mmCIF file of C-alpha atoms and ligand atoms in Angstrom:
data_model
loop_
_atom_site.group_PDB
_atom_site.id
_atom_site.type_symbol
_atom_site.label_atom_id
_atom_site.label_comp_id
_atom_site.label_asym_id
_atom_site.label_seq_id
_atom_site.Cartn_x
_atom_site.Cartn_y
_atom_site.Cartn_z
ATOM 1 C CA MET K 766 -14.429 2.402 -10.450
ATOM 2 C CA SER K 767 -12.545 0.613 -12.540
ATOM 3 C CA ARG K 768 -14.121 -2.738 -13.505
ATOM 4 C CA LEU K 769 -11.878 -4.792 -11.503
ATOM 5 C CA VAL K 770 -9.900 -3.664 -8.283
ATOM 6 C CA ILE K 771 -7.281 -5.731 -6.823
ATOM 7 C CA GLY K 772 -5.983 -4.633 -3.576
ATOM 8 C CA LEU K 773 -2.365 -5.581 -2.882
ATOM 9 C CA THR K 774 -0.760 -5.789 0.469
ATOM 10 C CA GLY K 775 1.918 -7.282 2.583
ATOM 11 C CA GLY K 776 4.077 -6.512 5.607
ATOM 12 C CA ILE K 777 6.898 -4.200 5.737
ATOM 13 C CA GLY K 778 9.834 -4.959 2.724
ATOM 14 C CA SER K 779 7.539 -8.021 1.742
ATOM 15 C CA GLY K 780 8.001 -6.709 -1.762
ATOM 16 C CA LYS K 781 4.819 -4.861 -2.267
ATOM 17 C CA SER K 782 6.226 -2.092 -4.833
ATOM 18 C CA THR K 783 8.316 -4.888 -6.585
ATOM 19 C CA VAL K 784 5.247 -6.797 -7.209
ATOM 20 C CA ALA K 785 3.139 -3.829 -7.845
ATOM 21 C CA ASP K 786 5.416 -2.643 -10.668
ATOM 22 C CA LEU K 787 5.122 -6.177 -12.297
ATOM 23 C CA PHE K 788 1.835 -6.136 -12.545
ATOM 24 C CA VAL K 789 1.979 -2.683 -14.065
ATOM 25 C CA GLU K 790 4.280 -4.258 -16.529
ATOM 26 C CA GLN K 791 1.709 -6.931 -17.453
ATOM 27 C CA GLY K 792 -0.965 -4.120 -18.389
ATOM 28 C CA ALA K 793 -2.375 -3.136 -14.948
ATOM 29 C CA GLY K 794 -3.370 -0.089 -13.729
ATOM 30 C CA LEU K 795 -1.786 1.022 -10.340
ATOM 31 C CA VAL K 796 -3.154 3.261 -7.490
ATOM 32 C CA ASP K 797 -0.654 3.424 -4.575
ATOM 33 C CA THR K 798 -2.221 4.938 -1.506
ATOM 34 C CA ASP K 799 1.665 5.124 0.010
ATOM 35 C CA ALA K 800 2.486 7.266 -3.232
ATOM 36 C CA ILE K 801 -0.771 9.401 -2.555
ATOM 37 C CA ALA K 802 -0.010 10.193 1.106
ATOM 38 C CA ARG K 803 3.535 11.824 -0.146
ATOM 39 C CA GLU K 804 1.717 13.682 -3.204
ATOM 40 C CA LEU K 805 -0.710 14.962 -0.360
ATOM 41 C CA THR K 806 2.319 16.306 1.603
ATOM 42 C CA LEU K 807 4.632 17.903 -1.015
ATOM 43 C CA ALA K 808 4.676 21.558 -1.590
ATOM 44 C CA GLY K 809 1.499 22.633 -2.766
ATOM 45 C CA GLY K 810 -0.269 19.518 -1.791
ATOM 46 C CA ALA K 811 -3.813 19.333 -0.949
ATOM 47 C CA ALA K 812 -3.294 18.185 2.994
ATOM 48 C CA MET K 813 -0.864 21.119 3.451
ATOM 49 C CA PRO K 814 -3.104 23.766 4.067
ATOM 50 C CA ARG K 815 -5.443 21.720 6.683
ATOM 51 C CA LEU K 816 -2.064 20.684 8.139
ATOM 52 C CA ALA K 817 -0.383 23.843 8.671
ATOM 53 C CA ALA K 818 -3.616 24.861 10.250
ATOM 54 C CA GLU K 819 -3.615 22.250 12.712
ATOM 55 C CA PHE K 820 -0.341 21.954 13.880
ATOM 56 C CA GLY K 821 1.626 25.418 12.983
ATOM 57 C CA PRO K 822 4.031 26.664 10.565
ATOM 58 C CA GLY K 823 6.712 24.551 12.343
ATOM 59 C CA ILE K 824 5.850 21.592 10.577
ATOM 60 C CA VAL K 825 6.222 23.158 7.032
ATOM 61 C CA ALA K 826 9.366 22.891 5.335
ATOM 62 C CA ALA K 827 10.910 26.191 3.559
ATOM 63 C CA ASP K 828 9.774 24.627 0.363
ATOM 64 C CA GLY K 829 5.999 24.657 1.475
ATOM 65 C CA ALA K 830 6.295 20.605 1.911
ATOM 66 C CA LEU K 831 5.870 18.580 5.224
ATOM 67 C CA ASP K 832 8.439 18.397 7.588
ATOM 68 C CA ARG K 833 8.694 14.854 8.542
ATOM 69 C CA THR K 834 10.905 15.201 11.383
ATOM 70 C CA ALA K 835 9.500 18.239 12.975
ATOM 71 C CA MET K 836 5.861 16.244 12.615
ATOM 72 C CA ARG K 837 7.554 12.973 14.044
ATOM 73 C CA GLN K 838 9.028 15.022 16.829
ATOM 74 C CA LEU K 839 5.628 16.476 17.518
ATOM 75 C CA ALA K 840 3.945 13.237 17.322
ATOM 76 C CA PHE K 841 6.638 11.797 19.702
ATOM 77 C CA ALA K 842 5.801 14.837 22.213
ATOM 78 C CA ASP K 843 1.874 15.222 21.425
ATOM 79 C CA ALA K 844 0.287 11.625 21.862
ATOM 80 C CA SER K 845 -2.955 12.923 19.907
ATOM 81 C CA ALA K 846 -0.941 14.446 17.068
ATOM 82 C CA ARG K 847 -0.774 11.249 15.046
ATOM 83 C CA GLY K 848 -4.705 10.614 15.050
ATOM 84 C CA ARG K 849 -4.968 14.106 14.275
ATOM 85 C CA LEU K 850 -2.712 13.740 11.403
ATOM 86 C CA GLU K 851 -4.308 10.588 10.287
ATOM 87 C CA GLY K 852 -7.687 12.420 10.659
ATOM 88 C CA ILE K 853 -6.591 14.741 7.946
ATOM 89 C CA LEU K 854 -4.963 12.482 5.564
ATOM 90 C CA HIS K 855 -6.593 9.411 5.375
ATOM 91 C CA PRO K 856 -10.019 10.841 4.200
ATOM 92 C CA LEU K 857 -8.233 12.582 1.406
ATOM 93 C CA ILE K 858 -6.177 9.284 0.379
ATOM 94 C CA ARG K 859 -9.398 7.571 0.518
ATOM 95 C CA GLN K 860 -11.013 10.093 -1.935
ATOM 96 C CA LEU K 861 -8.361 10.271 -4.179
ATOM 97 C CA SER K 862 -7.779 6.693 -4.794
ATOM 98 C CA THR K 863 -11.190 6.283 -4.979
ATOM 99 C CA GLU K 864 -11.368 8.647 -8.099
ATOM 100 C CA ARG K 865 -8.282 7.319 -9.182
ATOM 101 C CA CYS K 866 -9.480 3.727 -9.711
ATOM 102 C CA LEU K 867 -12.766 5.095 -11.354
ATOM 103 C CA ALA K 868 -10.620 7.083 -13.827
ATOM 104 C CA ALA K 869 -8.304 4.361 -14.606
ATOM 105 C CA PRO K 870 -8.414 3.400 -18.010
ATOM 106 C CA GLU K 871 -6.601 -0.242 -17.640
ATOM 107 C CA PRO K 872 -8.753 -3.198 -17.490
ATOM 108 C CA TYR K 873 -8.021 -3.575 -13.737
ATOM 109 C CA VAL K 874 -6.395 -1.715 -11.389
ATOM 110 C CA ILE K 875 -3.865 -2.663 -8.428
ATOM 111 C CA LEU K 876 -4.925 -0.740 -5.121
ATOM 112 C CA ALA K 877 -1.900 -0.953 -3.164
ATOM 113 C CA VAL K 878 -2.680 -0.432 0.837
ATOM 114 C CA PRO K 879 0.144 -1.478 3.045
ATOM 115 C CA LEU K 880 -2.324 -1.248 6.163
ATOM 116 C CA LEU K 881 -5.312 -3.074 3.943
ATOM 117 C CA VAL K 882 -5.729 -5.729 6.523
ATOM 118 C CA GLU K 883 -5.751 -3.080 9.465
ATOM 119 C CA SER K 884 -7.998 -0.508 7.599
ATOM 120 C CA GLY K 885 -11.603 -2.511 7.151
ATOM 121 C CA THR K 886 -12.415 0.234 4.326
ATOM 122 C CA TYR K 887 -10.288 -0.626 1.629
ATOM 123 C CA ARG K 888 -10.782 -4.317 1.564
ATOM 124 C CA GLU K 889 -14.826 -3.578 0.676
ATOM 125 C CA ARG K 890 -13.374 -1.738 -2.041
ATOM 126 C CA CYS K 891 -11.763 -4.582 -3.461
ATOM 127 C CA ASP K 892 -13.324 -7.345 -5.472
ATOM 128 C CA ARG K 893 -9.790 -9.078 -4.672
ATOM 129 C CA VAL K 894 -6.994 -9.472 -2.028
ATOM 130 C CA VAL K 895 -3.630 -10.377 -3.225
ATOM 131 C CA VAL K 896 -0.942 -10.480 -0.441
ATOM 132 C CA VAL K 897 3.183 -10.494 -0.967
ATOM 133 C CA ASP K 898 4.373 -12.874 1.586
ATOM 134 C CA CYS K 899 7.545 -13.889 2.647
ATOM 135 C CA PRO K 900 9.339 -15.039 5.847
ATOM 136 C CA GLU K 901 10.031 -12.667 8.689
ATOM 137 C CA SER K 902 13.232 -13.110 8.809
ATOM 138 C CA VAL K 903 13.289 -12.233 5.203
ATOM 139 C CA GLN K 904 11.543 -8.964 5.439
ATOM 140 C CA ILE K 905 13.679 -8.231 8.501
ATOM 141 C CA ALA K 906 17.262 -8.593 6.228
ATOM 142 C CA ARG K 907 15.652 -6.868 3.382
ATOM 143 C CA VAL K 908 14.560 -3.662 5.324
ATOM 144 C CA MET K 909 17.849 -3.674 7.395
ATOM 145 C CA ALA K 910 19.665 -3.467 3.886
ATOM 146 C CA ARG K 911 17.352 -0.919 2.599
ATOM 147 C CA ASN K 912 16.953 1.592 4.970
ATOM 148 C CA GLY K 913 19.958 1.045 7.602
ATOM 149 C CA LEU K 914 17.768 -0.048 10.473
ATOM 150 C CA SER K 915 18.661 -2.467 13.270
ATOM 151 C CA ALA K 916 16.861 -5.822 13.536
ATOM 152 C CA ASP K 917 14.909 -4.541 16.683
ATOM 153 C CA GLU K 918 14.056 -1.696 14.825
ATOM 154 C CA VAL K 919 12.524 -3.510 11.892
ATOM 155 C CA LYS K 920 10.810 -5.658 14.417
ATOM 156 C CA ALA K 921 9.322 -2.971 16.245
ATOM 157 C CA ILE K 922 7.582 -1.594 13.045
ATOM 158 C CA MET K 923 6.179 -4.996 12.202
ATOM 159 C CA ALA K 924 4.871 -5.741 15.755
ATOM 160 C CA ALA K 925 2.665 -2.528 15.157
ATOM 161 C CA GLN K 926 1.591 -4.165 11.782
ATOM 162 C CA ALA K 927 -1.177 -7.222 11.209
ATOM 163 C CA THR K 928 0.580 -10.590 11.722
ATOM 164 C CA ARG K 929 1.777 -12.972 8.854
ATOM 165 C CA GLN K 930 -1.021 -15.161 9.623
ATOM 166 C CA GLN K 931 -3.672 -12.470 9.646
ATOM 167 C CA ARG K 932 -2.565 -10.788 6.263
ATOM 168 C CA LEU K 933 -2.630 -14.731 5.179
ATOM 169 C CA SER K 934 -5.987 -15.296 6.248
ATOM 170 C CA ILE K 935 -7.876 -12.654 4.032
ATOM 171 C CA ALA K 936 -5.835 -13.373 0.924
ATOM 172 C CA ASP K 937 -7.582 -14.438 -2.266
ATOM 173 C CA ASP K 938 -4.396 -15.123 -3.997
ATOM 174 C CA VAL K 939 -0.795 -14.965 -2.430
ATOM 175 C CA VAL K 940 2.573 -14.006 -4.145
ATOM 176 C CA VAL K 941 5.609 -15.532 -2.641
ATOM 177 C CA ASN K 942 8.347 -13.438 -2.678
ATOM 178 C CA GLU K 943 11.198 -15.338 -1.108
ATOM 179 C CA ALA K 944 12.998 -16.418 -4.178
ATOM 180 C CA GLY K 945 14.449 -14.459 -7.229
ATOM 181 C CA LEU K 946 12.612 -12.084 -9.619
ATOM 182 C CA ALA K 947 11.906 -14.523 -12.036
ATOM 183 C CA GLU K 948 9.571 -16.610 -9.958
ATOM 184 C CA ILE K 949 7.394 -14.043 -8.787
ATOM 185 C CA SER K 950 7.568 -12.564 -12.472
ATOM 186 C CA GLU K 951 5.870 -15.935 -13.632
ATOM 187 C CA ARG K 952 3.472 -15.530 -10.492
ATOM 188 C CA VAL K 953 2.361 -12.198 -11.792
ATOM 189 C CA ARG K 954 2.092 -13.367 -15.234
ATOM 190 C CA VAL K 955 -0.560 -16.104 -13.964
ATOM 191 C CA LEU K 956 -2.352 -13.947 -11.727
ATOM 192 C CA HIS K 957 -2.555 -11.228 -14.427
ATOM 193 C CA ALA K 958 -4.170 -13.708 -16.796
ATOM 194 C CA LYS K 959 -6.544 -14.652 -14.131
ATOM 195 C CA TYR K 960 -7.463 -11.257 -13.307
ATOM 196 C CA LEU K 961 -8.280 -10.605 -17.097
ATOM 197 C CA ALA K 962 -10.491 -14.033 -16.830
ATOM 198 C CA LEU K 963 -12.407 -12.575 -14.125
ATOM 199 C CA LEU K 964 -13.185 -9.375 -15.494
ATOM 200 C CA ALA K 965 -14.451 -10.884 -18.792
ATOM 201 C CA GLU K 966 -16.620 -12.980 -16.377
ATOM 202 C CA LYS K 967 -17.855 -9.967 -14.378
ATOM 203 C CA LEU K 968 -18.412 -8.009 -17.752
ATOM 204 C CA LYS K 969 -20.535 -11.293 -19.039
ATOM 205 C CA ALA K 970 -22.640 -11.167 -15.823
ATOM 206 C CA GLY K 971 -23.400 -7.357 -16.579
ATOM 207 C CA CYS K 972 -21.651 -6.258 -13.116
HETATM 208 P P1 ATP L 2370 7.898 -1.099 2.172
HETATM 209 O O1 ATP L 2370 6.578 -1.636 2.887
HETATM 210 O O2 ATP L 2370 8.642 -0.953 3.070
HETATM 211 O O3 ATP L 2370 7.319 0.207 1.218
HETATM 212 P P2 ATP L 2370 7.708 -3.305 0.148
HETATM 213 O O4 ATP L 2370 6.770 -4.408 0.717
HETATM 214 O O5 ATP L 2370 7.048 -1.852 -0.670
HETATM 215 O O6 ATP L 2370 8.495 -2.636 1.188
HETATM 216 P P3 ATP L 2370 9.793 -3.589 -1.702
HETATM 217 O O7 ATP L 2370 10.170 -1.934 -1.505
HETATM 218 O O8 ATP L 2370 9.150 -4.000 -3.027
HETATM 219 O O9 ATP L 2370 8.853 -3.737 -0.670
HETATM 220 O O10 ATP L 2370 11.051 -4.495 -1.533
HETATM 221 C C1 ATP L 2370 11.796 -4.160 -0.214
HETATM 222 C C2 ATP L 2370 13.214 -4.673 -0.660
HETATM 223 O O11 ATP L 2370 13.291 -6.017 -0.882
HETATM 224 C C3 ATP L 2370 13.705 -3.412 -1.930
HETATM 225 O O12 ATP L 2370 15.073 -3.196 -1.288
HETATM 226 C C4 ATP L 2370 13.669 -4.619 -3.054
HETATM 227 O O13 ATP L 2370 14.433 -4.097 -4.311
HETATM 228 C C5 ATP L 2370 13.916 -5.932 -2.270
HETATM 229 N N1 ATP L 2370 13.106 -7.127 -2.860
HETATM 230 C C6 ATP L 2370 11.934 -7.071 -3.208
HETATM 231 N N2 ATP L 2370 11.732 -8.305 -3.661
HETATM 232 C C7 ATP L 2370 13.111 -8.985 -3.708
HETATM 233 C C8 ATP L 2370 13.301 -10.146 -4.121
HETATM 234 N N3 ATP L 2370 12.304 -11.241 -4.737
HETATM 235 N N4 ATP L 2370 14.832 -10.631 -4.432
HETATM 236 C C9 ATP L 2370 15.617 -9.694 -3.705
HETATM 237 N N5 ATP L 2370 15.248 -8.440 -3.271
HETATM 238 C C10 ATP L 2370 14.032 -7.990 -3.192
#
């Protein structure tokens, strides 16, 4: 494992990717579980043979990638499909993210996990957790603008996620992403310095 792993989480549209990119600009490594999930389900992705065996050729698009529409329809029609899909993907995501945290050459790694609060195992692997936070009304407006969803559709997604309070209760650090990029850039600079100092302490203590 890279010597220091900082879990990064936040609700949908809170600005996780934006904040993760700012940490990378400062020199942090980034391991993004969402990106790994996409990678695993591209043509030739490591999950594809098992997904095809489990769900049949109908969920494989012509180019060999996961046909997301077909998979969604199947999950809608068959209540067990989502659990079976996660049963295949989640262990692979856990394994790959651990390997990449270990291999990262940067002084510390940001491990971006959208559902970090909901899935206990990632929390155990993080030295600290940084939560990207903003009012729910801001999350709704951003996701409506970005994905063209209605307010009710965004609210339904948010209702299936941990609450703002649950996320804040596990945060060691918070990035308030309500104002402009200048404010969060400055906050990330401060946190970057703090993480380098924590790493130095950890190394001194021989961990
Ligand atoms: P998701 O959970 O949906 O993947 P996320 O938490 O990674 O989202 P981002 O993709 O970083 O969030 O941001 C959501 C949207 O809001 C993007 O379109 C992004 O450009 C915009 N955004 C993020 N932060 C700000 C900000 N401070 N000011 C204006 N727009 C922002």
